[in-house]
């Protein structure tokens, strides 16, 4: 029979997997407590970094419907549960790993899809959601300006064409 404390830990981890947009598994061997504290700060407000027991976390992930991470629960493992923008947290992990080579990104899951360590690094290379939305809004505004200029140009071109036809008819009428 399962011990109550372990059952509670599995239930808590299952809730974290279900409520987060993404989860990133890392190996933290060789990092000091101060470095882990610094890592937690670098992840941002919308992420929790927790050192976990592999067996309990594997059970919790499976209960949450995530089976793609099963082979990554080896060695000392910590999980970054991300509830906000995954790009911001992925950048925090990538930047921290550059300065501290003892942090190894194993892989993760984003909206139920398994991610390799390389895919997480590519995710970190993306611009933030706000920047992408601003670029989209700028592109849309540019297209609207082009459409407005086109619609404004059509009547004036029509007027110039009609004036040119009148002038040509007047010329031809006066020559006959």
CSV table of N, CA and C in Angstrom, one decimal:
chain,number,residue,atom,x,y,z
A,1,UNK,N,0.8,-1.2,0.0
A,1,UNK,CA,0.0,0.0,0.0
A,1,UNK,C,0.9,1.2,0.0
A,2,UNK,N,0.5,2.3,-0.8
A,2,UNK,CA,1.3,3.5,-0.9
A,2,UNK,C,1.2,4.3,0.4
A,3,UNK,N,2.3,4.9,0.7
A,3,UNK,CA,2.4,5.8,1.9
A,3,UNK,C,1.6,7.1,1.6
A,4,UNK,N,0.9,7.7,2.6
A,4,UNK,CA,0.1,8.9,2.3
A,4,UNK,C,1.0,10.1,1.8
A,5,UNK,N,2.2,10.2,2.4
A,5,UNK,CA,3.0,11.3,1.9
A,5,UNK,C,3.4,11.2,0.5
A,6,UNK,N,3.7,10.0,0.0
A,6,UNK,CA,4.1,9.8,-1.4
A,6,UNK,C,2.8,10.0,-2.3
A,7,UNK,N,1.7,9.5,-1.8
A,7,UNK,CA,0.5,9.7,-2.6
A,7,UNK,C,0.2,11.2,-2.8
A,8,UNK,N,0.4,12.0,-1.7
A,8,UNK,CA,0.2,13.4,-1.7
A,8,UNK,C,1.2,14.1,-2.7
A,9,UNK,N,2.4,13.6,-2.7
A,9,UNK,CA,3.4,14.2,-3.6
A,9,UNK,C,3.1,13.9,-5.0
A,10,UNK,N,2.6,12.7,-5.3
A,10,UNK,CA,2.2,12.3,-6.7
A,10,UNK,C,1.0,13.2,-7.1
A,11,UNK,N,0.1,13.4,-6.2
A,11,UNK,CA,-1.1,14.2,-6.6
A,11,UNK,C,-0.7,15.6,-6.9
A,12,UNK,N,0.2,16.1,-6.0
A,12,UNK,CA,0.6,17.5,-6.3
A,12,UNK,C,1.4,17.7,-7.6
A,13,UNK,N,2.3,16.7,-7.9
A,13,UNK,CA,3.0,16.8,-9.2
A,13,UNK,C,2.1,16.6,-10.4
A,14,UNK,N,1.1,15.7,-10.2
A,14,UNK,CA,0.1,15.5,-11.3
A,14,UNK,C,-0.7,16.8,-11.6
A,15,UNK,N,-1.1,17.5,-10.5
A,15,UNK,CA,-1.7,18.8,-10.7
A,15,UNK,C,-0.8,19.8,-11.4
A,16,UNK,N,0.4,19.8,-11.0
A,16,UNK,CA,1.4,20.7,-11.7
A,16,UNK,C,1.5,20.4,-13.1
A,17,UNK,N,1.6,19.1,-13.5
A,17,UNK,CA,1.7,18.8,-14.9
A,17,UNK,C,0.5,19.2,-15.7
A,18,UNK,N,-0.7,19.0,-15.1
A,18,UNK,CA,-2.0,19.3,-15.7
A,18,UNK,C,-2.2,20.8,-15.9
A,19,UNK,N,-1.8,21.6,-14.9
A,19,UNK,CA,-2.0,23.0,-14.9
A,19,UNK,C,-1.0,23.8,-15.6
A,20,UNK,N,0.1,23.2,-16.0
A,20,UNK,CA,1.2,24.0,-16.7
A,20,UNK,C,1.1,23.8,-18.2
A,21,UNK,N,1.5,24.9,-18.9
A,21,UNK,CA,1.5,24.9,-20.4
A,21,UNK,C,2.7,24.0,-20.8
A,22,UNK,N,3.8,24.0,-20.1
A,22,UNK,CA,5.0,23.3,-20.5
A,22,UNK,C,5.7,22.8,-19.2
A,23,UNK,N,6.5,21.8,-19.4
A,23,UNK,CA,7.4,21.3,-18.3
A,23,UNK,C,8.7,20.9,-19.0
A,24,UNK,N,9.8,21.4,-18.3
A,24,UNK,CA,11.1,21.1,-18.9
A,24,UNK,C,11.9,20.3,-17.8
A,25,UNK,N,12.5,19.2,-18.2
A,25,UNK,CA,13.3,18.3,-17.3
A,25,UNK,C,14.7,18.7,-17.4
A,26,UNK,N,15.4,18.9,-16.3
A,26,UNK,CA,16.8,19.2,-16.3
A,26,UNK,C,17.6,18.3,-15.3
A,27,UNK,N,18.9,18.2,-15.6
A,27,UNK,CA,19.7,17.6,-14.6
A,27,UNK,C,20.5,18.7,-13.9
A,28,UNK,N,20.6,18.7,-12.6
A,28,UNK,CA,21.2,19.8,-11.9
A,28,UNK,C,22.4,19.4,-11.1
A,29,UNK,N,23.0,18.2,-11.4
A,29,UNK,CA,24.1,17.7,-10.7
A,29,UNK,C,25.3,18.7,-10.7
A,30,UNK,N,25.8,19.0,-9.5
A,30,UNK,CA,26.9,19.9,-9.5
A,30,UNK,C,26.6,21.4,-9.2
A,31,UNK,N,25.3,21.7,-9.2
A,31,UNK,CA,24.9,23.1,-8.9
A,31,UNK,C,24.7,23.3,-7.4
A,32,UNK,N,25.1,24.5,-7.0
A,32,UNK,CA,25.0,24.8,-5.5
A,32,UNK,C,23.6,25.3,-5.3
A,33,UNK,N,23.3,25.4,-4.0
A,33,UNK,CA,21.9,25.9,-3.6
A,33,UNK,C,21.8,27.4,-4.1
A,34,UNK,N,22.8,28.1,-4.0
A,34,UNK,CA,22.8,29.5,-4.5
A,34,UNK,C,22.5,29.6,-6.0
A,35,UNK,N,23.2,28.7,-6.7
A,35,UNK,CA,22.9,28.7,-8.2
A,35,UNK,C,21.5,28.2,-8.5
A,36,UNK,N,21.0,27.3,-7.8
A,36,UNK,CA,19.6,26.9,-8.0
A,36,UNK,C,18.6,28.0,-7.7
A,37,UNK,N,18.9,28.8,-6.7
A,37,UNK,CA,18.1,30.0,-6.3
A,37,UNK,C,18.2,31.0,-7.5
A,38,UNK,N,19.4,31.2,-8.0
A,38,UNK,CA,19.5,32.1,-9.1
A,38,UNK,C,18.8,31.6,-10.4
A,39,UNK,N,18.8,30.3,-10.6
A,39,UNK,CA,18.0,29.7,-11.7
A,39,UNK,C,16.5,29.9,-11.5
A,40,UNK,N,16.0,29.8,-10.4
A,40,UNK,CA,14.6,30.0,-10.1
A,40,UNK,C,14.2,31.4,-10.4
A,41,UNK,N,15.1,32.4,-10.1
A,41,UNK,CA,14.8,33.8,-10.4
A,41,UNK,C,14.9,34.0,-11.9
A,42,UNK,N,15.8,33.3,-12.6
A,42,UNK,CA,15.9,33.6,-14.0
A,42,UNK,C,14.8,33.0,-14.9
A,43,UNK,N,14.0,32.1,-14.3
A,43,UNK,CA,12.9,31.5,-15.0
A,43,UNK,C,11.7,32.4,-15.2
A,44,UNK,N,11.6,33.4,-14.3
A,44,UNK,CA,10.5,34.3,-14.4
A,44,UNK,C,9.4,34.0,-13.4
A,45,UNK,N,8.4,34.8,-13.3
A,45,UNK,CA,7.3,34.6,-12.4
A,45,UNK,C,6.4,33.5,-12.7
A,46,UNK,N,6.3,33.1,-14.0
A,46,UNK,CA,5.4,32.1,-14.4
A,46,UNK,C,5.9,30.7,-14.5
A,47,UNK,N,6.9,30.4,-13.7
A,47,UNK,CA,7.5,29.1,-13.7
A,47,UNK,C,8.0,28.7,-12.3
A,48,UNK,N,7.8,27.4,-12.0
A,48,UNK,CA,8.3,26.9,-10.7
A,48,UNK,C,9.3,25.8,-11.1
A,49,UNK,N,10.4,25.9,-10.4
A,49,UNK,CA,11.5,24.9,-10.6
A,49,UNK,C,11.6,24.0,-9.3
A,50,UNK,N,11.4,22.7,-9.5
A,50,UNK,CA,11.3,21.8,-8.3
A,50,UNK,C,12.2,20.6,-8.6
A,51,UNK,N,13.0,20.3,-7.6
A,51,UNK,CA,13.8,19.1,-7.5
A,51,UNK,C,12.9,18.0,-7.1
A,52,UNK,N,12.9,16.9,-7.9
A,52,UNK,CA,11.8,15.9,-7.8
A,52,UNK,C,12.5,14.5,-7.7
A,53,UNK,N,11.7,13.6,-7.2
A,53,UNK,CA,12.1,12.2,-7.2
A,53,UNK,C,11.6,11.6,-8.5
A,54,UNK,N,12.5,10.9,-9.2
A,54,UNK,CA,12.2,10.3,-10.5
A,54,UNK,C,11.0,9.4,-10.5
A,55,UNK,N,10.9,8.5,-9.6
A,55,UNK,CA,9.8,7.5,-9.6
A,55,UNK,C,8.5,8.2,-9.4
A,56,UNK,N,8.4,9.1,-8.4
A,56,UNK,CA,7.1,9.8,-8.1
A,56,UNK,C,6.7,10.7,-9.3
A,57,UNK,N,7.7,11.3,-9.9
A,57,UNK,CA,7.4,12.3,-11.0
A,57,UNK,C,7.0,11.5,-12.2
A,58,UNK,N,7.6,10.3,-12.5
A,58,UNK,CA,7.2,9.5,-13.6
A,58,UNK,C,5.7,9.0,-13.4
A,59,UNK,N,5.4,8.6,-12.2
A,59,UNK,CA,4.0,8.2,-12.0
A,59,UNK,C,3.0,9.4,-12.2
A,60,UNK,N,3.4,10.6,-11.7
A,60,UNK,CA,2.6,11.8,-11.8
A,60,UNK,C,2.4,12.2,-13.3
A,61,UNK,N,3.5,12.1,-14.0
A,61,UNK,CA,3.4,12.5,-15.5
A,61,UNK,C,2.5,11.5,-16.2
A,62,UNK,N,2.6,10.2,-15.9
A,62,UNK,CA,1.7,9.2,-16.5
A,62,UNK,C,0.3,9.5,-16.1
A,63,UNK,N,0.0,9.8,-14.9
A,63,UNK,CA,-1.4,10.1,-14.5
A,63,UNK,C,-1.9,11.3,-15.2
A,64,UNK,N,-1.0,12.3,-15.5
A,64,UNK,CA,-1.4,13.5,-16.2
A,64,UNK,C,-1.5,13.2,-17.7
A,65,UNK,N,-1.2,12.0,-18.2
A,65,UNK,CA,-1.3,11.7,-19.6
A,65,UNK,C,-0.1,12.0,-20.4
A,66,UNK,N,1.1,12.1,-19.7
A,66,UNK,CA,2.3,12.4,-20.4
A,66,UNK,C,3.2,11.2,-20.2
A,67,UNK,N,3.4,10.4,-21.3
A,67,UNK,CA,4.2,9.2,-21.2
A,67,UNK,C,5.5,9.4,-22.0
A,68,UNK,N,5.6,10.5,-22.8
A,68,UNK,CA,6.8,10.7,-23.6
A,68,UNK,C,8.1,11.0,-22.9
A,69,UNK,N,8.0,11.3,-21.6
A,69,UNK,CA,9.1,11.7,-20.8
A,69,UNK,C,9.7,10.5,-20.0
A,70,UNK,N,9.1,9.3,-20.1
A,70,UNK,CA,9.5,8.2,-19.2
A,70,UNK,C,11.0,7.9,-19.2
A,71,UNK,N,11.6,7.9,-20.4
A,71,UNK,CA,13.0,7.5,-20.5
A,71,UNK,C,13.9,8.6,-20.0
A,72,UNK,N,13.4,9.8,-19.6
A,72,UNK,CA,14.3,10.9,-19.2
A,72,UNK,C,14.4,11.0,-17.7
A,73,UNK,N,13.7,10.2,-17.0
A,73,UNK,CA,13.7,10.2,-15.5
A,73,UNK,C,14.9,9.4,-15.0
A,74,UNK,N,16.1,9.8,-15.2
A,74,UNK,CA,17.3,9.2,-14.8
A,74,UNK,C,18.2,10.2,-14.2
A,75,UNK,N,19.0,9.9,-13.2
A,75,UNK,CA,19.9,10.8,-12.5
A,75,UNK,C,19.1,11.8,-11.8
A,76,UNK,N,19.9,12.8,-11.2
A,76,UNK,CA,19.2,13.9,-10.4
A,76,UNK,C,18.4,14.8,-11.4
A,77,UNK,N,17.1,14.8,-11.1
A,77,UNK,CA,16.1,15.5,-12.0
A,77,UNK,C,15.4,16.6,-11.3
A,78,UNK,N,15.2,17.7,-12.0
A,78,UNK,CA,14.4,18.8,-11.6
A,78,UNK,C,13.5,19.2,-12.7
A,79,UNK,N,12.3,19.7,-12.4
A,79,UNK,CA,11.4,20.0,-13.4
A,79,UNK,C,11.0,21.5,-13.3
A,80,UNK,N,11.0,22.2,-14.4
A,80,UNK,CA,10.5,23.6,-14.5
A,80,UNK,C,9.1,23.5,-15.0
A,81,UNK,N,8.1,23.8,-14.1
A,81,UNK,CA,6.7,23.8,-14.5
A,81,UNK,C,6.4,25.2,-15.0
A,82,UNK,N,6.0,25.4,-16.2
A,82,UNK,CA,5.8,26.7,-16.8
A,82,UNK,C,4.3,26.9,-17.0
A,83,UNK,N,3.8,28.0,-16.4
A,83,UNK,CA,2.3,28.3,-16.5
A,83,UNK,C,2.1,29.5,-17.4
A,84,UNK,N,3.2,30.3,-17.7
A,84,UNK,CA,3.0,31.5,-18.5
A,84,UNK,C,3.7,31.2,-19.9
A,85,UNK,N,4.4,32.2,-20.4
A,85,UNK,CA,5.0,32.2,-21.7
A,85,UNK,C,6.2,31.2,-21.7
A,86,UNK,N,6.1,30.1,-22.4
A,86,UNK,CA,7.2,29.1,-22.4
A,86,UNK,C,8.5,29.6,-23.0
A,87,UNK,N,8.4,30.6,-23.9
A,87,UNK,CA,9.6,31.2,-24.5
A,87,UNK,C,10.5,31.9,-23.5
A,88,UNK,N,9.8,32.7,-22.6
A,88,UNK,CA,10.6,33.4,-21.6
A,88,UNK,C,11.3,32.4,-20.6
A,89,UNK,N,10.7,31.4,-20.2
A,89,UNK,CA,11.3,30.4,-19.3
A,89,UNK,C,12.4,29.6,-20.0
A,90,UNK,N,12.1,29.3,-21.3
A,90,UNK,CA,13.1,28.5,-22.1
A,90,UNK,C,14.4,29.4,-22.3
A,91,UNK,N,14.2,30.7,-22.5
A,91,UNK,CA,15.4,31.6,-22.6
A,91,UNK,C,16.1,31.6,-21.2
A,92,UNK,N,15.4,31.7,-20.1
A,92,UNK,CA,16.0,31.7,-18.8
A,92,UNK,C,16.9,30.4,-18.6
A,93,UNK,N,16.3,29.3,-19.0
A,93,UNK,CA,17.1,28.0,-18.8
A,93,UNK,C,18.3,28.0,-19.7
A,94,UNK,N,18.1,28.4,-21.0
A,94,UNK,CA,19.2,28.4,-21.9
A,94,UNK,C,20.3,29.3,-21.5
A,95,UNK,N,20.0,30.5,-21.1
A,95,UNK,CA,21.0,31.5,-20.6
A,95,UNK,C,21.7,31.0,-19.4
A,96,UNK,N,21.0,30.4,-18.4
A,96,UNK,CA,21.6,29.9,-17.2
A,96,UNK,C,22.5,28.8,-17.5
A,97,UNK,N,22.1,27.9,-18.5
A,97,UNK,CA,22.9,26.7,-18.8
A,97,UNK,C,24.2,27.2,-19.5
A,98,UNK,N,24.2,28.3,-20.3
A,98,UNK,CA,25.4,28.8,-20.9
A,98,UNK,C,26.4,29.2,-19.8
A,99,UNK,N,26.0,29.9,-18.8
A,99,UNK,CA,26.8,30.3,-17.7
A,99,UNK,C,27.2,29.2,-16.7
A,100,UNK,N,26.4,28.2,-16.6
A,100,UNK,CA,26.5,27.1,-15.7
A,100,UNK,C,26.4,25.8,-16.4
A,101,UNK,N,27.5,25.2,-17.0
A,101,UNK,CA,27.4,24.0,-17.8
A,101,UNK,C,26.9,22.8,-17.0
A,102,UNK,N,26.8,22.8,-15.7
A,102,UNK,CA,26.3,21.7,-14.9
A,102,UNK,C,24.8,21.5,-15.1
A,103,UNK,N,24.1,22.5,-15.5
A,103,UNK,CA,22.7,22.4,-15.8
A,103,UNK,C,22.5,21.8,-17.2
A,104,UNK,N,21.9,20.7,-17.3
A,104,UNK,CA,21.7,20.0,-18.5
A,104,UNK,C,20.2,19.9,-18.8
A,105,UNK,N,19.8,20.4,-19.9
A,105,UNK,CA,18.4,20.3,-20.3
A,105,UNK,C,18.2,19.0,-21.0
A,106,UNK,N,17.3,18.2,-20.4
A,106,UNK,CA,17.1,16.8,-20.9
A,106,UNK,C,16.0,16.8,-22.0
A,107,UNK,N,14.9,17.5,-21.8
A,107,UNK,CA,13.8,17.5,-22.7
A,107,UNK,C,12.6,18.1,-22.0
A,108,UNK,N,11.4,17.9,-22.6
A,108,UNK,CA,10.3,18.5,-21.9
A,108,UNK,C,9.0,18.2,-22.7
A,109,UNK,N,8.0,18.9,-22.4
A,109,UNK,CA,6.7,18.8,-23.0
A,109,UNK,C,6.0,20.1,-23.1
A,110,UNK,N,5.4,20.4,-24.2
A,110,UNK,CA,4.8,21.7,-24.5
A,110,UNK,C,3.4,21.4,-25.0
A,111,UNK,N,2.4,21.8,-24.3
A,111,UNK,CA,1.0,21.5,-24.7
A,111,UNK,C,0.7,20.1,-25.1
A,112,UNK,N,1.3,19.2,-24.3
A,112,UNK,CA,1.1,17.7,-24.6
A,112,UNK,C,2.1,17.1,-25.6
A,113,UNK,N,2.9,17.9,-26.3
A,113,UNK,CA,3.8,17.4,-27.3
A,113,UNK,C,5.2,17.3,-26.7
A,114,UNK,N,5.8,16.2,-26.9
A,114,UNK,CA,7.2,16.0,-26.4
A,114,UNK,C,8.2,16.9,-27.1
A,115,UNK,N,9.1,17.4,-26.4
A,115,UNK,CA,10.2,18.3,-26.9
A,115,UNK,C,11.6,17.7,-26.5
A,116,UNK,N,12.5,17.7,-27.5
A,116,UNK,CA,13.8,17.3,-27.2
A,116,UNK,C,14.6,18.5,-26.6
A,117,UNK,N,15.8,18.3,-26.2
A,117,UNK,CA,16.6,19.4,-25.6
A,117,UNK,C,16.9,20.4,-26.7
A,118,UNK,N,17.1,20.0,-28.0
A,118,UNK,CA,17.4,20.9,-29.1
A,118,UNK,C,16.1,21.7,-29.4
A,119,UNK,N,14.9,21.1,-29.3
A,119,UNK,CA,13.7,21.9,-29.6
A,119,UNK,C,13.5,22.9,-28.5
A,120,UNK,N,13.8,22.6,-27.3
A,120,UNK,CA,13.7,23.6,-26.2
A,120,UNK,C,14.6,24.8,-26.5
A,121,UNK,N,15.8,24.5,-27.0
A,121,UNK,CA,16.8,25.6,-27.3
A,121,UNK,C,16.3,26.4,-28.5
A,122,UNK,N,15.6,25.8,-29.5
A,122,UNK,CA,15.0,26.5,-30.6
A,122,UNK,C,13.8,27.4,-30.1
A,123,UNK,N,13.1,26.8,-29.1
A,123,UNK,CA,12.0,27.6,-28.5
A,123,UNK,C,12.5,28.9,-27.8
A,124,UNK,N,13.7,28.7,-27.2
A,124,UNK,CA,14.3,29.9,-26.5
A,124,UNK,C,14.8,30.9,-27.5
A,125,UNK,N,15.1,30.5,-28.8
A,125,UNK,CA,15.5,31.5,-29.8
A,125,UNK,C,14.4,32.3,-30.3
A,126,UNK,N,13.1,31.9,-30.1
A,126,UNK,CA,12.0,32.7,-30.6
A,126,UNK,C,11.9,34.0,-29.8
A,127,UNK,N,11.2,34.9,-30.4
A,127,UNK,CA,11.0,36.2,-29.7
A,127,UNK,C,9.8,36.0,-28.8
A,128,UNK,N,9.6,36.8,-27.9
A,128,UNK,CA,8.5,36.6,-26.9
A,128,UNK,C,7.2,36.9,-27.6
A,129,UNK,N,6.1,36.4,-27.0
A,129,UNK,CA,4.8,36.5,-27.5
A,129,UNK,C,4.4,38.0,-27.8
A,130,UNK,N,4.8,38.9,-26.9
A,130,UNK,CA,4.4,40.3,-27.0
A,130,UNK,C,5.1,40.9,-28.3
A,131,UNK,N,6.4,40.5,-28.5
A,131,UNK,CA,7.1,41.0,-29.7
A,131,UNK,C,6.5,40.5,-31.0
A,132,UNK,N,6.2,39.2,-31.0
A,132,UNK,CA,5.5,38.6,-32.2
A,132,UNK,C,4.2,39.2,-32.4
A,133,UNK,N,3.4,39.5,-31.4
A,133,UNK,CA,2.1,40.1,-31.6
A,133,UNK,C,2.3,41.6,-32.1
A,134,UNK,N,3.3,42.3,-31.6
A,134,UNK,CA,3.5,43.6,-32.1
A,134,UNK,C,3.9,43.6,-33.6
A,135,UNK,N,4.8,42.7,-33.9
A,135,UNK,CA,5.2,42.6,-35.4
A,135,UNK,C,4.0,42.3,-36.2
A,136,UNK,N,3.1,41.4,-35.8
A,136,UNK,CA,1.9,41.0,-36.5
A,136,UNK,C,1.0,42.3,-36.7
A,137,UNK,N,0.8,43.0,-35.6
A,137,UNK,CA,0.0,44.2,-35.6
A,137,UNK,C,0.6,45.2,-36.6
A,138,UNK,N,1.9,45.4,-36.6
A,138,UNK,CA,2.6,46.3,-37.5
A,138,UNK,C,2.4,45.9,-38.9
A,139,UNK,N,2.5,44.6,-39.2
A,139,UNK,CA,2.3,44.1,-40.6
A,139,UNK,C,0.9,44.3,-41.0
A,140,UNK,N,-0.1,44.1,-40.1
A,140,UNK,CA,-1.5,44.3,-40.5
A,140,UNK,C,-1.8,45.7,-40.7
A,141,UNK,N,-1.2,46.6,-39.9
A,141,UNK,CA,-1.4,48.1,-40.1
A,141,UNK,C,-0.8,48.5,-41.5
A,142,UNK,N,0.3,48.0,-41.8
A,142,UNK,CA,1.0,48.3,-43.1
A,142,UNK,C,0.1,47.9,-44.3
A,143,UNK,N,-0.5,46.7,-44.2
A,143,UNK,CA,-1.4,46.2,-45.2
A,143,UNK,C,-2.6,47.0,-45.3
A,144,UNK,N,-3.2,47.5,-44.2
A,144,UNK,CA,-4.4,48.3,-44.2
A,144,UNK,C,-4.0,49.7,-44.9
A,145,UNK,N,-2.8,50.2,-44.6
A,145,UNK,CA,-2.4,51.5,-45.2
A,145,UNK,C,-2.3,51.3,-46.7
A,146,UNK,N,-1.8,50.2,-47.1
A,146,UNK,CA,-1.6,49.9,-48.6
A,146,UNK,C,-3.0,49.8,-49.2
A,147,UNK,N,-3.9,49.1,-48.6
A,147,UNK,CA,-5.3,48.9,-49.1
A,147,UNK,C,-6.0,50.3,-49.2
A,148,UNK,N,-5.8,51.1,-48.2
A,148,UNK,CA,-6.4,52.5,-48.2
A,148,UNK,C,-5.9,53.3,-49.3
A,149,UNK,N,-4.6,53.2,-49.5
A,149,UNK,CA,-4.0,54.0,-50.6
A,149,UNK,C,-4.5,53.5,-52.0
A,150,UNK,N,-4.6,52.2,-52.1
A,150,UNK,CA,-5.1,51.6,-53.3
A,150,UNK,C,-6.6,52.1,-53.6
A,151,UNK,N,-7.4,52.0,-52.6
A,151,UNK,CA,-8.8,52.4,-52.8
A,151,UNK,C,-8.9,53.9,-53.1
A,152,UNK,N,-8.0,54.7,-52.5
A,152,UNK,CA,-8.0,56.1,-52.7
A,152,UNK,C,-7.5,56.4,-54.2
A,153,UNK,N,-6.6,55.6,-54.6
A,153,UNK,CA,-6.0,55.8,-55.9
A,153,UNK,C,-6.9,55.5,-57.1
A,154,UNK,N,-7.8,54.6,-56.9
A,154,UNK,CA,-8.7,54.2,-57.9
A,154,UNK,C,-9.6,55.3,-58.4
A,155,UNK,N,-10.3,56.0,-57.5
A,155,UNK,CA,-11.2,57.1,-58.0
A,155,UNK,C,-10.4,58.2,-58.7
A,156,UNK,N,-9.2,58.6,-58.1
A,156,UNK,CA,-8.5,59.6,-58.8
A,156,UNK,C,-7.9,59.2,-60.1
A,157,UNK,N,-7.6,57.9,-60.3
A,157,UNK,CA,-7.2,57.4,-61.6
A,157,UNK,C,-8.3,57.4,-62.6
A,158,UNK,N,-9.5,57.1,-62.1
A,158,UNK,CA,-10.7,57.1,-62.9
A,158,UNK,C,-11.0,58.5,-63.4
A,159,UNK,N,-10.9,59.5,-62.5
A,159,UNK,CA,-11.1,60.9,-62.9
A,159,UNK,C,-10.1,61.4,-63.9
A,160,UNK,N,-8.8,61.0,-63.7
A,160,UNK,CA,-7.8,61.4,-64.7
A,160,UNK,C,-8.0,60.7,-66.1
A,161,UNK,N,-8.5,59.5,-66.1
A,161,UNK,CA,-8.8,58.8,-67.3
A,161,UNK,C,-10.0,59.4,-68.0
A,162,UNK,N,-11.0,59.7,-67.3
A,162,UNK,CA,-12.2,60.4,-67.9
A,162,UNK,C,-11.8,61.7,-68.5
A,163,UNK,N,-11.0,62.5,-67.7
A,163,UNK,CA,-10.5,63.8,-68.2
A,163,UNK,C,-9.7,63.7,-69.5
A,164,UNK,N,-8.9,62.6,-69.5
A,164,UNK,CA,-8.1,62.4,-70.7
A,164,UNK,C,-9.0,62.0,-71.9
A,165,UNK,N,-10.0,61.2,-71.7
A,165,UNK,CA,-10.9,60.9,-72.8
A,165,UNK,C,-11.7,62.1,-73.3
A,166,UNK,N,-12.1,63.0,-72.4
A,166,UNK,CA,-12.8,64.2,-72.8
A,166,UNK,C,-11.9,65.1,-73.6
A,167,UNK,N,-10.7,65.2,-73.1
A,167,UNK,CA,-9.7,66.0,-73.9
A,167,UNK,C,-9.5,65.5,-75.3
A,168,UNK,N,-9.4,64.2,-75.3
A,168,UNK,CA,-9.2,63.5,-76.6
A,168,UNK,C,-10.4,63.7,-77.5
A,169,UNK,N,-11.6,63.6,-77.0
A,169,UNK,CA,-12.8,63.7,-77.8
A,169,UNK,C,-12.9,65.2,-78.2
A,170,UNK,N,-12.6,66.1,-77.3
A,170,UNK,CA,-12.6,67.5,-77.7
A,170,UNK,C,-11.7,67.8,-78.8
A,171,UNK,N,-10.5,67.2,-78.8
A,171,UNK,CA,-9.5,67.4,-79.8
A,171,UNK,C,-10.0,66.8,-81.1
A,172,UNK,N,-10.5,65.6,-81.1
A,172,UNK,CA,-11.0,65.0,-82.3
A,172,UNK,C,-12.3,65.7,-82.8
A,173,UNK,N,-13.1,66.2,-81.9
A,173,UNK,CA,-14.3,66.9,-82.3
A,173,UNK,C,-13.9,68.3,-82.9
A,174,UNK,N,-12.9,68.9,-82.5
A,174,UNK,CA,-12.5,70.2,-83.0
A,174,UNK,C,-11.8,70.0,-84.3
A,175,UNK,N,-11.2,68.9,-84.6
A,175,UNK,CA,-10.4,68.7,-85.8
A,175,UNK,C,-11.3,68.3,-86.9
A,176,UNK,N,-12.5,67.8,-86.7
A,176,UNK,CA,-13.4,67.4,-87.8
A,176,UNK,C,-14.1,68.5,-88.4
